[in-house]
Each structure stands twice: as C-alpha cells, then as structure tokens.
Amino acid sequence: MADYIELQEKIGYHFNNRQLLRQALTHSSYANEKHMRKLSDNERLEFLGDAVLEIISSDFLYRNYTELPEGELTKLRASLVCEPTLATCAKEIGLGKYLHLSHGEDQTGGRNRKSILSDALEAVIGAIYLDGGFTNAKEFVQKYILTDIEHKQLFYDSKTILQEVVQGQHEHLTYVLVEETGPDHDKSFTVEARVGERVIGAGSGHTKKAAEQEAAYQALLVIREEKGADNVFKKY
C-alpha cells in the first residue's frame, strides 16, 4: 500500500476505502492477466467519473464564463475534458507510475498512453466521488483539471486556430510527416507544421492526427511569442 500512500499525499485526498483507489488504478489488461473477478478493473469507475467530471466542469464554466453562449461553453468544456488534456493532467500528478497494467501493456508504453491515462484519471474522480462525496471530487477536479484553461483551449483548437492565423497572413500551411517509428501496434509519428518553407512547429504522437495537433500547438506558441498574444489571439 506504500504507493497508494504516496499517491494520496500527492493528490491531497486520503481514501477511507483504499480498495476503490486500487480499482481506479487497475487496467483491464491487468485484471485479465491476473484472472481477477469480473468488473474488477477501472472501467465502471471511469464511466462514473466521466459523468461527475462533466457536471463539475459544466458548473464551473457556467459560473465563471457568464458572457459565453451555450455553443461556446460546450466547446470550452470539450477542450478541458478531452483525452489529450486529461492525459496531460494525469502526467502532471505522475498517475502512470501507480497503474496496474499487464506485463505486455507495461512493456509497450502503457503508462504513458493517453487513452489509458485519461481513463484512469476519470476513474480516480469516480472513486473519490464514491469515497468522499461530490465536494471532494469537485476539489480534486478544480485543483488538477480546471486550471490553465487558456492553454488547454489553445491546444484543443490548435489546428483550427493555426489555419485561421496563417490564412489571415495570406500564407500557406502544411503538415509534413518526417518520422514514423515503432511496431504496428505502437506506432509513433513525428510531424512538422510548415508555413511556406519554414518549420514553425513539430509534434509527436501515436497517431498522425495527434502529432499534427501537437505541432500546431507548438507553432501557435511560436507565433504568439513573435507577434504578441493581443494581436494574434484576441478572438480566442
């Protein structure tokens, strides 16, 4: 249980029922490998945590972004609860270290896989909700997810925003695949975002789409540094 103590100290919440935390950290691959009883993995907690996260984030945005219409609130919420964002939040608390994965999943980089990390984070939210109620779940979500909203929105919308910025400058944007590594089941792609002949951003991911999104985000950070946030991003 030492790791559980360390994780609980890190997130600032101590479980009354530590079995809930164990379940939240148990991936289906581990449960299958160890022949655990049915429904011992974190998928049901993930289902619950997803719903809890949605109501907490919706309430937060409704109260703090009073000038935004429904459509914009929906878009902003999506940027906060999408898989890449949740995976990033999970990495910030080192959640991957504590996961129970099968040997194969562990060996192929499962502790850093965005889908596994985002699902586990939602499962932890569900576990906190069951163990300590809505208030504790809300505190966790506000502390670890509903932060740095500007950058999360920029990352979520990076390809769209970059396209609009580049078009506004009457330049041409392309994404170029420069590297593809790894076996078929665990590919890694590296993509460059280019404006004309200039490489303005680069990103990597397990899909070309994810790599392009990261490249676009890095490009936007470069443009913002060069042009200034007020001039380039005022509509966002």
Short mmCIF file of C-alpha atoms in Angstrom, two decimals:
data_model
loop_
_atom_site.label_atom_id
_atom_site.label_comp_id
_atom_site.label_asym_id
_atom_site.label_seq_id
_atom_site.Cartn_x
_atom_site.Cartn_y
_atom_site.Cartn_z
CA MET A 1 0.00 0.00 0.00
CA ALA A 2 3.08 2.27 0.10
CA ASP A 3 2.46 3.60 -3.39
CA TYR A 4 -1.14 4.36 -2.52
CA ILE A 5 0.01 6.42 0.45
CA GLU A 6 2.41 8.32 -1.78
CA LEU A 7 -0.27 9.00 -4.39
CA GLN A 8 -2.82 10.08 -1.79
CA GLU A 9 -0.30 12.51 -0.32
CA LYS A 10 0.38 13.85 -3.80
CA ILE A 11 -3.26 14.49 -4.70
CA GLY A 12 -4.25 15.69 -1.24
CA TYR A 13 -7.04 13.19 -0.74
CA HIS A 14 -6.94 10.14 1.54
CA PHE A 15 -9.36 7.32 0.85
CA ASN A 16 -11.46 5.74 3.54
CA ASN A 17 -11.85 2.73 1.25
CA ARG A 18 -8.50 2.20 -0.44
CA GLN A 19 -9.96 -0.65 -2.48
CA LEU A 20 -11.73 2.00 -4.54
CA LEU A 21 -8.38 3.60 -5.34
CA ARG A 22 -6.89 0.23 -6.24
CA GLN A 23 -9.77 -0.44 -8.61
CA ALA A 24 -9.40 3.00 -10.18
CA LEU A 25 -5.75 2.18 -10.94
CA THR A 26 -6.44 -1.31 -12.33
CA HIS A 27 -6.44 -1.50 -16.12
CA SER A 28 -8.47 -4.22 -17.82
CA SER A 29 -5.28 -5.82 -19.17
CA TYR A 30 -4.03 -6.42 -15.62
CA ALA A 31 -7.39 -7.77 -14.44
CA ASN A 32 -7.44 -10.20 -17.37
CA GLU A 33 -3.83 -11.27 -16.89
CA LYS A 34 -4.36 -11.92 -13.18
CA HIS A 35 -7.75 -13.63 -13.75
CA MET A 36 -9.43 -11.23 -11.36
CA ARG A 37 -13.15 -11.40 -10.78
CA LYS A 38 -15.41 -9.78 -13.34
CA LEU A 39 -15.71 -5.97 -13.18
CA SER A 40 -12.57 -5.62 -11.06
CA ASP A 41 -10.95 -3.16 -13.45
CA ASN A 42 -11.49 0.61 -13.59
CA GLU A 43 -13.98 0.79 -16.46
CA ARG A 44 -17.11 1.23 -14.32
CA LEU A 45 -15.39 3.91 -12.21
CA GLU A 46 -14.30 5.62 -15.42
CA PHE A 47 -17.95 5.70 -16.54
CA LEU A 48 -18.98 7.33 -13.28
CA GLY A 49 -16.03 9.71 -13.18
CA ASP A 50 -16.77 10.92 -16.69
CA ALA A 51 -20.26 11.98 -15.60
CA VAL A 52 -19.00 13.61 -12.40
CA LEU A 53 -16.33 15.50 -14.36
CA GLU A 54 -18.91 16.74 -16.84
CA ILE A 55 -21.22 18.23 -14.22
CA ILE A 56 -18.33 19.81 -12.27
CA SER A 57 -16.76 21.34 -15.37
CA SER A 58 -20.15 22.49 -16.68
CA ASP A 59 -20.98 24.18 -13.37
CA PHE A 60 -17.55 25.82 -13.25
CA LEU A 61 -17.81 27.22 -16.77
CA TYR A 62 -21.42 28.35 -16.31
CA ARG A 63 -20.47 30.34 -13.21
CA ASN A 64 -17.15 31.74 -14.43
CA TYR A 65 -17.81 32.43 -18.11
CA THR A 66 -21.10 34.28 -17.87
CA GLU A 67 -20.64 36.01 -21.24
CA LEU A 68 -20.37 32.82 -23.30
CA PRO A 69 -23.37 31.27 -25.11
CA GLU A 70 -24.17 27.57 -24.92
CA GLY A 71 -22.21 26.64 -28.03
CA GLU A 72 -19.01 28.28 -26.81
CA LEU A 73 -19.41 26.77 -23.36
CA THR A 74 -19.74 23.32 -24.92
CA LYS A 75 -16.62 23.88 -26.98
CA LEU A 76 -14.65 25.11 -23.99
CA ARG A 77 -15.76 22.19 -21.85
CA ALA A 78 -14.69 19.79 -24.58
CA SER A 79 -11.20 21.29 -24.51
CA LEU A 80 -10.98 20.60 -20.76
CA VAL A 81 -12.23 17.02 -20.71
CA CYS A 82 -10.83 15.62 -23.97
CA GLU A 83 -8.41 12.71 -23.87
CA PRO A 84 -5.18 14.67 -24.54
CA THR A 85 -6.00 17.22 -21.83
CA LEU A 86 -6.87 14.60 -19.23
CA ALA A 87 -3.75 12.60 -20.12
CA THR A 88 -1.64 15.71 -19.59
CA CYS A 89 -3.30 16.32 -16.21
CA ALA A 90 -2.65 12.68 -15.27
CA LYS A 91 1.02 13.03 -16.21
CA GLU A 92 1.34 16.14 -14.05
CA ILE A 93 0.48 14.09 -10.96
CA GLY A 94 2.52 11.12 -12.15
CA LEU A 95 -0.52 8.85 -12.28
CA GLY A 96 1.08 6.41 -14.73
CA LYS A 97 3.55 5.28 -12.09
CA TYR A 98 0.77 3.83 -9.94
CA LEU A 99 -1.25 1.97 -12.58
CA HIS A 100 -1.71 -1.80 -12.52
CA LEU A 101 -1.05 -2.94 -16.09
CA SER A 102 -0.43 -6.30 -17.70
CA HIS A 103 3.19 -7.11 -18.46
CA GLY A 104 2.60 -6.63 -22.17
CA GLU A 105 0.82 -3.30 -21.74
CA ASP A 106 3.55 -2.08 -19.43
CA GLN A 107 6.32 -3.12 -21.83
CA THR A 108 4.73 -1.30 -24.76
CA GLY A 109 4.46 2.07 -23.04
CA GLY A 110 1.03 1.81 -21.44
CA ARG A 111 1.99 4.06 -18.54
CA ASN A 112 2.34 6.95 -20.96
CA ARG A 113 -0.52 6.08 -23.31
CA LYS A 114 -3.01 8.93 -23.42
CA SER A 115 -6.11 6.72 -23.57
CA ILE A 116 -5.04 4.73 -20.51
CA LEU A 117 -4.05 7.80 -18.51
CA SER A 118 -7.21 9.76 -19.30
CA ASP A 119 -9.42 6.78 -18.44
CA ALA A 120 -7.55 6.24 -15.17
CA LEU A 121 -7.92 9.89 -14.20
CA GLU A 122 -11.68 9.71 -14.75
CA ALA A 123 -11.74 6.50 -12.70
CA VAL A 124 -9.94 8.28 -9.84
CA ILE A 125 -12.56 11.04 -9.97
CA GLY A 126 -15.28 8.40 -9.77
CA ALA A 127 -13.53 6.72 -6.85
CA ILE A 128 -13.16 9.98 -4.94
CA TYR A 129 -16.84 10.74 -5.55
CA LEU A 130 -17.92 7.36 -4.15
CA ASP A 131 -15.50 7.54 -1.22
CA GLY A 132 -15.78 11.17 -0.19
CA GLY A 133 -18.76 12.66 -1.97
CA PHE A 134 -19.27 15.42 -4.52
CA THR A 135 -17.40 18.14 -2.64
CA ASN A 136 -14.15 16.19 -2.52
CA ALA A 137 -14.47 15.21 -6.17
CA LYS A 138 -15.08 18.86 -7.04
CA GLU A 139 -11.98 19.98 -5.14
CA PHE A 140 -9.86 17.42 -6.98
CA VAL A 141 -11.20 18.42 -10.40
CA GLN A 142 -10.75 22.13 -9.74
CA LYS A 143 -7.21 21.63 -8.48
CA TYR A 144 -5.92 19.31 -11.20
CA ILE A 145 -8.12 19.78 -14.28
CA LEU A 146 -9.85 23.17 -14.30
CA THR A 147 -6.57 25.06 -14.45
CA ASP A 148 -4.58 26.82 -17.18
CA ILE A 149 -7.74 26.93 -19.26
CA GLU A 150 -6.33 29.29 -21.90
CA HIS A 151 -3.57 26.87 -22.88
CA LYS A 152 -5.88 23.86 -22.82
CA GLN A 153 -8.31 25.60 -25.13
CA LEU A 154 -5.47 26.68 -27.40
CA PHE A 155 -4.20 23.09 -27.57
CA TYR A 156 -7.66 21.66 -28.25
CA ASP A 157 -8.35 24.13 -31.07
CA SER A 158 -4.75 24.35 -32.25
CA LYS A 159 -5.18 23.15 -35.83
CA THR A 160 -8.23 25.33 -36.47
CA ILE A 161 -6.68 28.41 -34.87
CA LEU A 162 -3.38 27.96 -36.68
CA GLN A 163 -5.14 27.59 -40.02
CA GLU A 164 -7.08 30.81 -39.43
CA VAL A 165 -3.98 32.72 -38.27
CA VAL A 166 -1.92 31.59 -41.26
CA GLN A 167 -4.72 32.34 -43.73
CA GLY A 168 -5.09 35.79 -42.18
CA GLN A 169 -1.44 36.40 -43.02
CA HIS A 170 -2.02 35.10 -46.58
CA GLU A 171 0.43 32.24 -46.13
CA HIS A 172 0.20 28.50 -46.79
CA LEU A 173 0.16 25.89 -44.01
CA THR A 174 1.17 22.25 -44.48
CA TYR A 175 1.82 19.29 -42.17
CA VAL A 176 4.71 17.04 -43.16
CA LEU A 177 5.32 13.58 -41.72
CA VAL A 178 9.05 13.43 -41.03
CA GLU A 179 9.38 10.24 -38.98
CA GLU A 180 7.44 7.06 -38.29
CA THR A 181 8.79 4.57 -35.76
CA GLY A 182 7.69 1.57 -33.72
CA PRO A 183 5.76 -1.64 -34.40
CA ASP A 184 2.30 -1.56 -35.94
CA HIS A 185 0.54 -1.82 -32.57
CA ASP A 186 2.54 1.03 -31.03
CA LYS A 187 3.45 3.48 -33.80
CA SER A 188 4.91 6.92 -33.12
CA PHE A 189 4.64 9.71 -35.68
CA THR A 190 6.58 12.97 -35.86
CA VAL A 191 5.07 15.81 -37.87
CA GLU A 192 6.27 19.29 -38.73
CA ALA A 193 3.94 22.24 -39.23
CA ARG A 194 5.30 24.40 -42.02
CA VAL A 195 4.33 27.87 -43.14
CA GLY A 196 5.68 28.11 -46.64
CA GLU A 197 9.14 26.54 -46.36
CA ARG A 198 9.57 27.45 -42.69
CA VAL A 199 9.22 24.79 -39.99
CA ILE A 200 7.27 26.58 -37.28
CA GLY A 201 6.32 23.69 -35.03
CA ALA A 202 6.87 19.96 -34.51
CA GLY A 203 4.97 17.31 -32.62
CA SER A 204 4.85 13.60 -31.94
CA GLY A 205 2.01 11.22 -31.18
CA HIS A 206 0.69 7.70 -31.58
CA THR A 207 -1.49 8.90 -34.47
CA LYS A 208 -0.76 11.38 -37.25
CA LYS A 209 -3.69 13.49 -36.06
CA ALA A 210 -2.26 13.72 -32.53
CA ALA A 211 1.17 14.61 -33.90
CA GLU A 212 -0.35 17.33 -36.10
CA GLN A 213 -2.26 18.75 -33.15
CA GLU A 214 0.91 18.96 -31.07
CA ALA A 215 2.81 20.52 -33.99
CA ALA A 216 0.06 23.12 -34.45
CA TYR A 217 0.09 23.95 -30.74
CA GLN A 218 3.86 24.42 -30.73
CA ALA A 219 3.55 26.61 -33.84
CA LEU A 220 0.95 28.80 -32.12
CA LEU A 221 3.24 29.29 -29.15
CA VAL A 222 5.98 30.44 -31.53
CA ILE A 223 3.64 32.82 -33.36
CA ARG A 224 2.32 34.23 -30.10
CA GLU A 225 5.86 34.88 -28.91
CA GLU A 226 6.77 36.59 -32.18
CA LYS A 227 3.59 38.56 -32.85
CA GLY A 228 2.15 39.06 -29.39
CA ALA A 229 -0.95 37.46 -27.88
CA ASP A 230 -3.11 40.57 -28.16
CA ASN A 231 -2.53 40.91 -31.90
CA VAL A 232 -2.84 37.31 -32.99
CA PHE A 233 -5.15 35.62 -30.47
CA LYS A 234 -7.56 38.34 -29.41
CA LYS A 235 -10.58 36.48 -30.87
CA TYR A 236 -9.68 33.31 -29.00
#
